[in-house]
Amino acid sequence: MKIDENMTFLDSSIQYLIREKVEYLVRKIPNLEYIVLFGSYARMEQTVKSDIDLLVISSGMPDRLLRGDLCSEFEQENIDLVFYDLNIFRESDCLFISQIKKEGIILWRQK
């Protein structure tokens, strides 16, 4: 599936970085369903100190070691990854997930 072209509001260097990282996640994570941009970048409230928040949703959680490696790797580029199982994400009514469902921007989806 092609990465959604709904990042035009972002600076071109940020668009490139996100696109590159999304493509990398697509190759690395089995049973991937969605990658969602959330937080200050999704709300267009980012500052120079803002990190990039990505929600990674898959059918079944990726291996803990893989998640840890990816988080460490992405943290070096000021990108925070949050992992969720698809069913838990769909059924959750916690404030954090509700906010992402409201403001998040889907960057990639499995069809």
Tab-separated table of C-alpha atoms in Angstrom:
chain	number	residue	atom	x	y	z
A	1	MET	CA	0.000	0.000	0.000
A	2	LYS	CA	1.258	3.446	-0.854
A	3	ILE	CA	1.873	5.991	1.875
A	4	ASP	CA	-1.018	8.440	2.045
A	5	GLU	CA	-0.231	11.835	0.572
A	6	ASN	CA	-1.844	13.789	3.410
A	7	MET	CA	1.309	15.334	4.853
A	8	THR	CA	1.456	18.370	2.586
A	9	PHE	CA	1.023	20.709	5.565
A	10	LEU	CA	4.424	19.600	6.897
A	11	ASP	CA	7.832	20.961	5.970
A	12	SER	CA	9.334	18.974	3.089
A	13	SER	CA	12.272	17.730	5.198
A	14	ILE	CA	9.847	16.397	7.838
A	15	GLN	CA	7.711	14.820	5.110
A	16	TYR	CA	10.784	13.063	3.739
A	17	LEU	CA	11.868	11.822	7.177
A	18	ILE	CA	8.391	10.504	8.011
A	19	ARG	CA	7.981	8.851	4.611
A	20	GLU	CA	11.383	7.174	4.966
A	21	LYS	CA	10.562	5.910	8.476
A	22	VAL	CA	7.090	4.690	7.505
A	23	GLU	CA	8.558	2.697	4.605
A	24	TYR	CA	11.099	1.198	7.006
A	25	LEU	CA	8.387	0.200	9.501
A	26	VAL	CA	6.334	-1.386	6.712
A	27	ARG	CA	9.301	-3.611	5.856
A	28	LYS	CA	10.123	-4.505	9.468
A	29	ILE	CA	6.778	-5.122	11.201
A	30	PRO	CA	4.738	-8.242	10.468
A	31	ASN	CA	0.935	-7.960	10.279
A	32	LEU	CA	1.074	-4.174	10.163
A	33	GLU	CA	-2.351	-2.540	9.806
A	34	TYR	CA	-1.896	1.237	10.302
A	35	ILE	CA	0.700	3.897	10.978
A	36	VAL	CA	-0.803	7.074	12.417
A	37	LEU	CA	0.773	10.469	13.047
A	38	PHE	CA	-0.500	11.987	16.289
A	39	GLY	CA	0.460	14.660	18.786
A	40	SER	CA	1.697	18.148	18.010
A	41	TYR	CA	2.581	17.426	14.373
A	42	ALA	CA	-0.892	16.039	13.671
A	43	ARG	CA	-2.463	19.086	15.343
A	44	MET	CA	-0.061	21.410	13.462
A	45	GLU	CA	1.131	22.771	16.817
A	46	GLN	CA	4.726	21.573	16.562
A	47	THR	CA	7.675	23.664	17.668
A	48	VAL	CA	11.390	23.216	17.044
A	49	LYS	CA	11.498	21.112	20.239
A	50	SER	CA	8.620	18.816	19.234
A	51	ASP	CA	9.148	15.147	18.624
A	52	ILE	CA	7.276	13.177	15.977
A	53	ASP	CA	4.739	10.733	17.427
A	54	LEU	CA	3.813	7.639	15.421
A	55	LEU	CA	1.244	5.048	16.436
A	56	VAL	CA	2.005	1.622	14.977
A	57	ILE	CA	-1.034	-0.680	14.897
A	58	SER	CA	-0.704	-4.332	13.977
A	59	SER	CA	-2.683	-7.550	14.203
A	60	GLY	CA	-0.878	-8.961	17.205
A	61	MET	CA	1.942	-7.134	18.914
A	62	PRO	CA	5.386	-7.300	17.292
A	63	ASP	CA	8.088	-9.069	19.268
A	64	ARG	CA	9.196	-7.106	22.338
A	65	LEU	CA	12.829	-7.128	21.221
A	66	LEU	CA	11.875	-5.744	17.795
A	67	ARG	CA	9.752	-3.014	19.415
A	68	GLY	CA	12.618	-2.047	21.702
A	69	ASP	CA	15.131	-1.952	18.866
A	70	LEU	CA	12.833	0.180	16.712
A	71	CYS	CA	12.066	2.588	19.562
A	72	SER	CA	15.779	3.051	20.297
A	73	GLU	CA	16.608	3.536	16.642
A	74	PHE	CA	13.814	6.047	16.015
A	75	GLU	CA	14.462	7.929	19.251
A	76	GLN	CA	17.814	9.003	17.795
A	77	GLU	CA	15.861	11.018	15.203
A	78	ASN	CA	13.389	12.437	17.724
A	79	ILE	CA	10.586	10.060	16.726
A	80	ASP	CA	8.501	8.309	19.389
A	81	LEU	CA	6.827	5.031	18.489
A	82	VAL	CA	3.769	3.685	20.300
A	83	PHE	CA	2.644	0.140	19.499
A	84	TYR	CA	-0.915	-1.180	19.767
A	85	ASP	CA	-2.685	-4.370	18.848
A	86	LEU	CA	-5.496	-3.658	16.356
A	87	ASN	CA	-8.265	-5.230	18.463
A	88	ILE	CA	-7.194	-3.465	21.644
A	89	PHE	CA	-6.986	-0.160	19.768
A	90	ARG	CA	-10.472	-0.590	18.301
A	91	GLU	CA	-12.038	-1.547	21.630
A	92	SER	CA	-10.220	0.969	23.819
A	93	ASP	CA	-12.070	3.948	25.214
A	94	CYS	CA	-9.138	5.436	27.147
A	95	LEU	CA	-8.526	9.154	26.704
A	96	PHE	CA	-5.162	8.651	24.968
A	97	ILE	CA	-6.652	6.424	22.262
A	98	SER	CA	-9.784	8.572	21.934
A	99	GLN	CA	-7.590	11.609	21.279
A	100	ILE	CA	-5.594	9.750	18.615
A	101	LYS	CA	-8.801	8.555	16.950
A	102	LYS	CA	-9.969	12.176	16.834
A	103	GLU	CA	-6.806	14.001	15.759
A	104	GLY	CA	-4.542	11.334	14.257
A	105	ILE	CA	-3.568	11.339	10.601
A	106	ILE	CA	-3.323	7.937	8.940
A	107	LEU	CA	-0.023	7.795	7.059
A	108	TRP	CA	-0.197	4.172	5.961
A	109	ARG	CA	-2.874	1.501	5.992
A	110	GLN	CA	-3.096	-2.111	4.934
A	111	LYS	CA	-5.935	-2.683	2.491
